[in-house]
């Protein structure tokens, strides 16, 4: 099994979520982060002076998926989160040893 | 005094007192969240300090029997013999003595020690404010006696606080990261709330300064409303044109700039003149707040840009727009044929600027020698709330 | 006027002005956090716009020498000759002219362009408000002259604003996701604070409308307090029974509904009648806010449900509960034997609804043609604070 | 009454009403974020409940024709015959009847059921408050007739609420985790805002209690300002010395302690005496809030520590500092040669403490039998906002 | 060594923390997230209208543990976080290459 | 490739970020967490009473790096985040299978 982590633009969350659900993904976990990348922050004007703000608000998504679903899930996120503009973000795939569903104690693919 | 006038002045005093918590919120919203409590605290504590100072000594220095036009004598020490109407006048004036140093606190936000602020405010409320108040407000004060007019405190409150802020900023130095990092207001809703309270309280400030519930008070009320509105309009239009977006901070700052600028003339100029004054103040103060970037002084929350600049605009324009037909206690301004009065107003502005700048800078050096002025670098990074007060502004998840 | 009355009207004017920042917070707390500043800004800026419009033209259109019962003449253009007591009346009325369009802003929250709002408010304050104010408030206005009574603005303020809100919502369309997504208030403490300020200010609004510090003012004060309290009670009890939980938003909405409903009758009905009016208003408005889901118009912050419905309840019930023994300027209502007055009240409600709906809808089309009414989809998703003002409401971590 | 006095009392009534939303924010900021709305709601709803109770029955029980010094008769049931000046007095007193039970809500924060609160407040406003108000405020009430003096409610409001809070805390028990976990205020800016509103409103509370716009009102205004300021100073200095840091919560609590302590004597003592009273109150209340840890009762937001302790300090010190030369309606205190008055004040404090403690504890048991007093454990952990009102205070990201 | 990640119900945090401490776990890191799973969100009433809110507040816990402690730690979290009702959450075990204690520079099991 | 996770003291964020940038790290993601470790919380005084607060605010940083950069990156974070006092935090290195740049679809080292 794999843990797919994606850093995306906040306003893309809804689309990504809908796409993943339509792929049959049963769950995901989302948090708000600040990201820093090639986008190199944003320029903000405050009181008439210009500033470079290095960290940009992003959304971080975690999805645990079965091995055979990984490619489909990555592709879905890619498609749904892409705007084609800088700052679209990254997807990372992490191998995992085990998943447990707390409610039932099920392990592995069952637990998803 | 009639009961109607007593009622009005009691209300006005309460309104002016309410302005200081309003100012605390106005400023508190503009700092970063790690410094919000320190900002609020500096303002609230100023109420405490100045109330004591004014009761015991300040009032008599400002309004005691005149000594050479310069200062009041000690006759009202500890409010001796101050009763009835005089007590009412005392407390109305107390509220002005409170908010004036409170205004300064915005310029030195996010870095000045709390202990230094306590000492500074005590000394300033004792040694600087009563002097300028005597000059401008007391019947025998030399500026007033000379013919200068300051309806509700353009000189005594706003220029006085604004130039003191500048002196203190020079003594203190800029915040870490000033000019390089953007230091955004952490809660503009708090700032807008503060603006609302200030605007509301300002009716007591300006219309209360008529010292009666009469036509002058009505006139002051109306000019206050108009100038605040138009200055907000002016500021927002200016930034809309220049930076492409109208901002809420601009609207709030503009409103305050207008309120400042109409203060010296509220009971002396017509409603339409107030419109002109407000518009000019909106433009000038919008431009004035950008000076700190050009000249590199860290007037953190724009006390100089709004109160000094707005106070100057208002005091000088009073010399232009004053109408003796509105209020017999003022001569006509430039526009209505009175050049002399205009020049006196300009001179008075210069006098207060020089006096208060020098006096404040000296006080700042004294305070520095005793308590030090700034928190250390780590405290500044961590924020003053935790480092000085061991409190956090917001504990939203627990 | 006596000094006591001047004092009271100055205070009342300040209180009514304070209601608009209060309203800004009331509405600001109810939108999502990405739109809070835009909501605040629309309200604050309305103060600026209407102050200018009213000073220059609005006041004379409403209260200048009557032309056929329809509108005032140009005699007071730019406040020419408006001095003393008249100036006080002018500024008291100005505060009503300000809050009325501000009320509308809640219905179009989270999607209307700021530029469109500026243009709309300017036109509405110029062309719609003064007309209805003349009809209802001016001695020669045809509704007033015909015998319709509106103590503090049930017709002129609340029905007027509420029906204008509906017209504007029709022109504008619903927010993206309306009905499908829950759009929860981002800060109910802000909304409750706004409620507190509105309640406080409403004493000036209603009791100030006696235009004297007399028994009518006292009566209006008491009925205001009672109606607000009872309506909050009624609303909360209704939702407790129906949805299982009493909510703070319900208490806040109920209080405002009660304040709205007592406005037309505050100085004309007895305290016990106010209790009945409040209770009915609480129930009716609780039900009325649910209509938007049934009929699918996105009255975002329930301006129609509270101000239009509450205004109708109050204006019609004035026709029921009015007592000439409370105030000689009103005939007896239905309950005290006066059917004619009741019918006039109903007719007046209908007239204002039709006139303002049509006029506002036309204005909305004109504004649409000039600036467009809505932000685009991306701006709406991103939030109006960033997209229109390049500001964020809260920067809690930095 | 003169128009000036009517104006002043209308304003004062509005100011006192405004204190309750101020109190809601003061308390609301101090609870954890999961309980903020419940805290606000309990206060707002108290306005509704007490307004109805007072209008229908409470007022006549407190101020109806005296029955044996103990209680008022039913002559003013449903405000029958209460008009004009009497109506004004009724509504001014209503605001006191509202805030008194509202004060209690802070002690039982974060665990008391909303339904229990509604029932408790109704009963308490009906059965306890009017009795004590009659004793202390009505001309024939036995404490007043005996010579006890309570200018604006040290006994009737603060001791009454403070001791009731203690009784209710005993009936209710502590919050889960009390003493073990730190339960920090979730938003001190909200608390400071509340403090500002309370301070502002307290001018109406105290200076309004002169029931005229006269020299007594002026005196009360000034002593209020001084005591609040000095008590904040005293509290902050005490904690600075003892805990090493001056806190904003300390400044806020100190100010309220000073306001409480000056309440019984505001119109009876001199400004300099107010300074002494404020200082003592600041120290005593700072110490008193720590008693809850020593004795293990969970007076959550320090109602006992501030209102009971402050009320006792103020009522007893009035026996020391009263001056008949300030106000002919009070005998001289201990310091000015009058021992008898001092003893009466002490006795009155004891009487109110005993009566209200017993009565409130009984009411609490009755309420417990009917609705139960506490939410269950899971609801307490989850927070009362979600579990009782299905609302969240803040929805900052969505 | 392993990184154990758990998504749990917020009000269970205290219990989980106490349980882990009693197991000798030396540290952990906690963040607030929004979760989406079989629980399928909650129904909320607002202004009398019913809405489905898809994301539910959850707590995410990260604990770095030595290999031989993994099973014990997973079992502890399971036991402490279980209510038996839907929405109890998941536990994920991720293999890791290295841990460093910043203060001392220690590596591996030492660093825990 | 590796995912480097670091838990650090909040006021060290700026230094760590600057250090990483000077090491050529192209991006990172940052979130606010509450940490619990040997530091065993802090003592807080509230209303004159002392309390132990177990969770201390920390910053969590995630950086995806190429294999050959891991040691350099870990060393940089170590150096920049160290104060030498308890509570400095931990660095964890997690192996990953894949990285994707959403904007371009690039995979692996290209995607960084
Ligand atoms: N090496 C990295 N490690 C962790 N997060 C990263 C890394 N690079 C980028 N990110 C995350 O992805 C977001 C977008 O990256 P960025 O480089 O701006 O966009 P793009 O991938 O389109 O060039 C960043 O804001 C950050 O949150
Ligand atoms: N596949 C997944 N990937 C990441 N997080 C998940 C996944 N499934 C569930 N979660 C997390 O666990 C939480 C509980 O999951 P849910 O399916 O509602 O409960 P249960 O495991 O009891 O069926 C979710 O809110 C989410 O935070
Ligand atoms: N075993 C662990 N698992 C996850 N996070 C940990 C672990 N140990 C420590 N941390 C994180 O590192 C932070 C600092 O750890 P701590 O033990 O206090 O400092 P030090 O490493 O200097 O002894 C903690 O607050 C927590 O966020």
PDB file of N, CA and C in Angstrom, chain B residues 49-50 53-54 57-59 61-62 70-72 74 97 101 119-135 160 164 355-356 358-360 362-364 366-367 370:
ATOM      1  N   UNK B  49      -2.761  55.396  33.978  1.00  0.00           N
ATOM      2  CA  UNK B  49      -1.671  56.299  34.340  1.00  0.00           C
ATOM      3  C   UNK B  49      -2.109  57.751  34.264  1.00  0.00           C
ATOM      4  N   UNK B  50      -2.683  58.118  33.138  1.00  0.00           N
ATOM      5  CA  UNK B  50      -2.986  59.536  32.946  1.00  0.00           C
ATOM      6  C   UNK B  50      -4.097  59.993  33.887  1.00  0.00           C
ATOM      7  N   UNK B  53      -2.241  60.857  37.008  1.00  0.00           N
ATOM      8  CA  UNK B  53      -1.395  62.040  36.821  1.00  0.00           C
ATOM      9  C   UNK B  53      -2.244  63.301  36.697  1.00  0.00           C
ATOM     10  N   UNK B  54      -3.282  63.228  35.898  1.00  0.00           N
ATOM     11  CA  UNK B  54      -4.130  64.398  35.644  1.00  0.00           C
ATOM     12  C   UNK B  54      -4.849  64.834  36.922  1.00  0.00           C
ATOM     13  N   UNK B  57      -1.882  66.194  39.417  1.00  0.00           N
ATOM     14  CA  UNK B  57      -1.040  67.329  39.028  1.00  0.00           C
ATOM     15  C   UNK B  57      -1.376  67.916  37.658  1.00  0.00           C
ATOM     16  N   UNK B  58      -1.689  67.055  36.707  1.00  0.00           N
ATOM     17  CA  UNK B  58      -1.811  67.516  35.326  1.00  0.00           C
ATOM     18  C   UNK B  58      -2.840  68.615  35.136  1.00  0.00           C
ATOM     19  N   UNK B  59      -3.994  68.439  35.748  1.00  0.00           N
ATOM     20  CA  UNK B  59      -5.056  69.410  35.527  1.00  0.00           C
ATOM     21  C   UNK B  59      -4.662  70.805  35.983  1.00  0.00           C
ATOM     22  N   UNK B  61      -1.663  71.969  36.290  1.00  0.00           N
ATOM     23  CA  UNK B  61      -0.620  72.513  35.412  1.00  0.00           C
ATOM     24  C   UNK B  61      -1.234  73.076  34.135  1.00  0.00           C
ATOM     25  N   UNK B  62      -2.274  72.444  33.654  1.00  0.00           N
ATOM     26  CA  UNK B  62      -2.883  72.915  32.408  1.00  0.00           C
ATOM     27  C   UNK B  62      -3.852  74.070  32.649  1.00  0.00           C
ATOM     28  N   UNK B  70       2.658  80.459  30.244  1.00  0.00           N
ATOM     29  CA  UNK B  70       3.415  79.233  29.943  1.00  0.00           C
ATOM     30  C   UNK B  70       2.792  77.997  30.582  1.00  0.00           C
ATOM     31  N   UNK B  71       2.321  78.157  31.804  1.00  0.00           N
ATOM     32  CA  UNK B  71       1.878  76.970  32.535  1.00  0.00           C
ATOM     33  C   UNK B  71       0.904  77.410  33.630  1.00  0.00           C
ATOM     34  N   UNK B  72       0.105  76.444  34.115  1.00  0.00           N
ATOM     35  CA  UNK B  72      -0.810  76.764  35.205  1.00  0.00           C
ATOM     36  C   UNK B  72      -0.140  76.575  36.554  1.00  0.00           C
ATOM     37  N   UNK B  74      -0.274  75.839  40.885  1.00  0.00           N
ATOM     38  CA  UNK B  74      -0.618  74.643  41.654  1.00  0.00           C
ATOM     39  C   UNK B  74      -1.941  74.732  42.406  1.00  0.00           C
ATOM     40  N   UNK B  97      -6.441  64.323  27.764  1.00  0.00           N
ATOM     41  CA  UNK B  97      -5.085  64.064  28.266  1.00  0.00           C
ATOM     42  C   UNK B  97      -4.754  62.582  28.188  1.00  0.00           C
ATOM     43  N   UNK B 101      -1.413  60.765  24.709  1.00  0.00           N
ATOM     44  CA  UNK B 101      -0.275  59.827  24.723  1.00  0.00           C
ATOM     45  C   UNK B 101      -0.639  58.450  24.163  1.00  0.00           C
ATOM     46  N   UNK B 119       6.797  54.354  32.026  1.00  0.00           N
ATOM     47  CA  UNK B 119       7.571  55.496  32.514  1.00  0.00           C
ATOM     48  C   UNK B 119       7.428  56.690  31.556  1.00  0.00           C
ATOM     49  N   UNK B 120       7.553  56.400  30.280  1.00  0.00           N
ATOM     50  CA  UNK B 120       7.450  57.472  29.288  1.00  0.00           C
ATOM     51  C   UNK B 120       6.103  58.203  29.381  1.00  0.00           C
ATOM     52  N   UNK B 121       5.038  57.429  29.417  1.00  0.00           N
ATOM     53  CA  UNK B 121       3.703  58.035  29.443  1.00  0.00           C
ATOM     54  C   UNK B 121       3.503  58.888  30.688  1.00  0.00           C
ATOM     55  N   UNK B 122       3.991  58.375  31.807  1.00  0.00           N
ATOM     56  CA  UNK B 122       3.866  59.134  33.047  1.00  0.00           C
ATOM     57  C   UNK B 122       4.550  60.499  32.914  1.00  0.00           C
ATOM     58  N   UNK B 123       5.778  60.466  32.433  1.00  0.00           N
ATOM     59  CA  UNK B 123       6.532  61.712  32.314  1.00  0.00           C
ATOM     60  C   UNK B 123       5.909  62.640  31.275  1.00  0.00           C
ATOM     61  N   UNK B 124       5.509  62.072  30.156  1.00  0.00           N
ATOM     62  CA  UNK B 124       4.971  62.891  29.071  1.00  0.00           C
ATOM     63  C   UNK B 124       3.650  63.535  29.492  1.00  0.00           C
ATOM     64  N   UNK B 125       2.828  62.760  30.203  1.00  0.00           N
ATOM     65  CA  UNK B 125       1.538  63.287  30.656  1.00  0.00           C
ATOM     66  C   UNK B 125       1.723  64.360  31.719  1.00  0.00           C
ATOM     67  N   UNK B 126       2.875  64.319  32.356  1.00  0.00           N
ATOM     68  CA  UNK B 126       3.163  65.268  33.427  1.00  0.00           C
ATOM     69  C   UNK B 126       3.846  66.515  32.891  1.00  0.00           C
ATOM     70  N   UNK B 127       4.759  66.322  31.941  1.00  0.00           N
ATOM     71  CA  UNK B 127       5.643  67.418  31.556  1.00  0.00           C
ATOM     72  C   UNK B 127       5.363  68.009  30.188  1.00  0.00           C
ATOM     73  N   UNK B 128       4.814  67.247  29.280  1.00  0.00           N
ATOM     74  CA  UNK B 128       4.605  67.780  27.923  1.00  0.00           C
ATOM     75  C   UNK B 128       3.139  68.158  27.698  1.00  0.00           C
ATOM     76  N   UNK B 129       2.234  67.219  27.906  1.00  0.00           N
ATOM     77  CA  UNK B 129       0.850  67.499  27.558  1.00  0.00           C
ATOM     78  C   UNK B 129       0.272  68.737  28.259  1.00  0.00           C
ATOM     79  N   UNK B 130       0.425  68.857  29.581  1.00  0.00           N
ATOM     80  CA  UNK B 130      -0.207  70.001  30.241  1.00  0.00           C
ATOM     81  C   UNK B 130       0.322  71.345  29.742  1.00  0.00           C
ATOM     82  N   UNK B 131       1.570  71.361  29.347  1.00  0.00           N
ATOM     83  CA  UNK B 131       2.147  72.613  28.838  1.00  0.00           C
ATOM     84  C   UNK B 131       1.442  73.018  27.541  1.00  0.00           C
ATOM     85  N   UNK B 132       1.406  72.090  26.600  1.00  0.00           N
ATOM     86  CA  UNK B 132       0.787  72.431  25.317  1.00  0.00           C
ATOM     87  C   UNK B 132      -0.712  72.685  25.495  1.00  0.00           C
ATOM     88  N   UNK B 133      -1.346  71.923  26.389  1.00  0.00           N
ATOM     89  CA  UNK B 133      -2.766  72.155  26.651  1.00  0.00           C
ATOM     90  C   UNK B 133      -2.969  73.552  27.220  1.00  0.00           C
ATOM     91  N   UNK B 134      -2.082  73.972  28.095  1.00  0.00           N
ATOM     92  CA  UNK B 134      -2.201  75.323  28.650  1.00  0.00           C
ATOM     93  C   UNK B 134      -2.074  76.378  27.555  1.00  0.00           C
ATOM     94  N   UNK B 135      -1.072  76.214  26.716  1.00  0.00           N
ATOM     95  CA  UNK B 135      -0.886  77.174  25.617  1.00  0.00           C
ATOM     96  C   UNK B 135      -2.105  77.284  24.716  1.00  0.00           C
ATOM     97  N   UNK B 160       0.598  67.431  18.576  1.00  0.00           N
ATOM     98  CA  UNK B 160       1.357  67.114  19.778  1.00  0.00           C
ATOM     99  C   UNK B 160       1.709  65.621  19.816  1.00  0.00           C
ATOM    100  N   UNK B 164       5.418  63.922  18.779  1.00  0.00           N
ATOM    101  CA  UNK B 164       6.021  63.132  19.855  1.00  0.00           C
ATOM    102  C   UNK B 164       6.297  61.714  19.363  1.00  0.00           C
ATOM    103  N   UNK B 355       8.686  72.514  20.050  1.00  0.00           N
ATOM    104  CA  UNK B 355       8.685  72.263  21.495  1.00  0.00           C
ATOM    105  C   UNK B 355       8.530  70.783  21.809  1.00  0.00           C
ATOM    106  N   UNK B 356       7.504  70.190  21.235  1.00  0.00           N
ATOM    107  CA  UNK B 356       7.202  68.808  21.627  1.00  0.00           C
ATOM    108  C   UNK B 356       8.245  67.840  21.106  1.00  0.00           C
ATOM    109  N   UNK B 358      11.455  68.348  20.723  1.00  0.00           N
ATOM    110  CA  UNK B 358      12.639  68.438  21.590  1.00  0.00           C
ATOM    111  C   UNK B 358      12.354  67.832  22.956  1.00  0.00           C
ATOM    112  N   UNK B 359      11.232  68.222  23.548  1.00  0.00           N
ATOM    113  CA  UNK B 359      10.912  67.747  24.895  1.00  0.00           C
ATOM    114  C   UNK B 359      10.757  66.231  24.900  1.00  0.00           C
ATOM    115  N   UNK B 360      10.084  65.711  23.889  1.00  0.00           N
ATOM    116  CA  UNK B 360       9.845  64.276  23.853  1.00  0.00           C
ATOM    117  C   UNK B 360      11.132  63.506  23.638  1.00  0.00           C
ATOM    118  N   UNK B 362      14.086  64.362  24.522  1.00  0.00           N
ATOM    119  CA  UNK B 362      14.815  64.363  25.801  1.00  0.00           C
ATOM    120  C   UNK B 362      14.233  63.332  26.766  1.00  0.00           C
ATOM    121  N   UNK B 363      12.911  63.327  26.882  1.00  0.00           N
ATOM    122  CA  UNK B 363      12.272  62.346  27.758  1.00  0.00           C
ATOM    123  C   UNK B 363      12.628  60.921  27.346  1.00  0.00           C
ATOM    124  N   UNK B 364      12.636  60.694  26.040  1.00  0.00           N
ATOM    125  CA  UNK B 364      12.939  59.352  25.547  1.00  0.00           C
ATOM    126  C   UNK B 364      14.349  58.933  25.964  1.00  0.00           C
ATOM    127  N   UNK B 366      15.973  59.999  28.575  1.00  0.00           N
ATOM    128  CA  UNK B 366      15.937  59.745  30.025  1.00  0.00           C
ATOM    129  C   UNK B 366      15.370  58.352  30.300  1.00  0.00           C
ATOM    130  N   UNK B 367      14.255  58.043  29.640  1.00  0.00           N
ATOM    131  CA  UNK B 367      13.640  56.736  29.850  1.00  0.00           C
ATOM    132  C   UNK B 367      14.611  55.638  29.433  1.00  0.00           C
ATOM    133  N   UNK B 370      17.001  54.846  32.032  1.00  0.00           N
ATOM    134  CA  UNK B 370      16.469  54.207  33.244  1.00  0.00           C
ATOM    135  C   UNK B 370      16.015  52.764  32.975  1.00  0.00           C
TER     136      UNK B 370
END
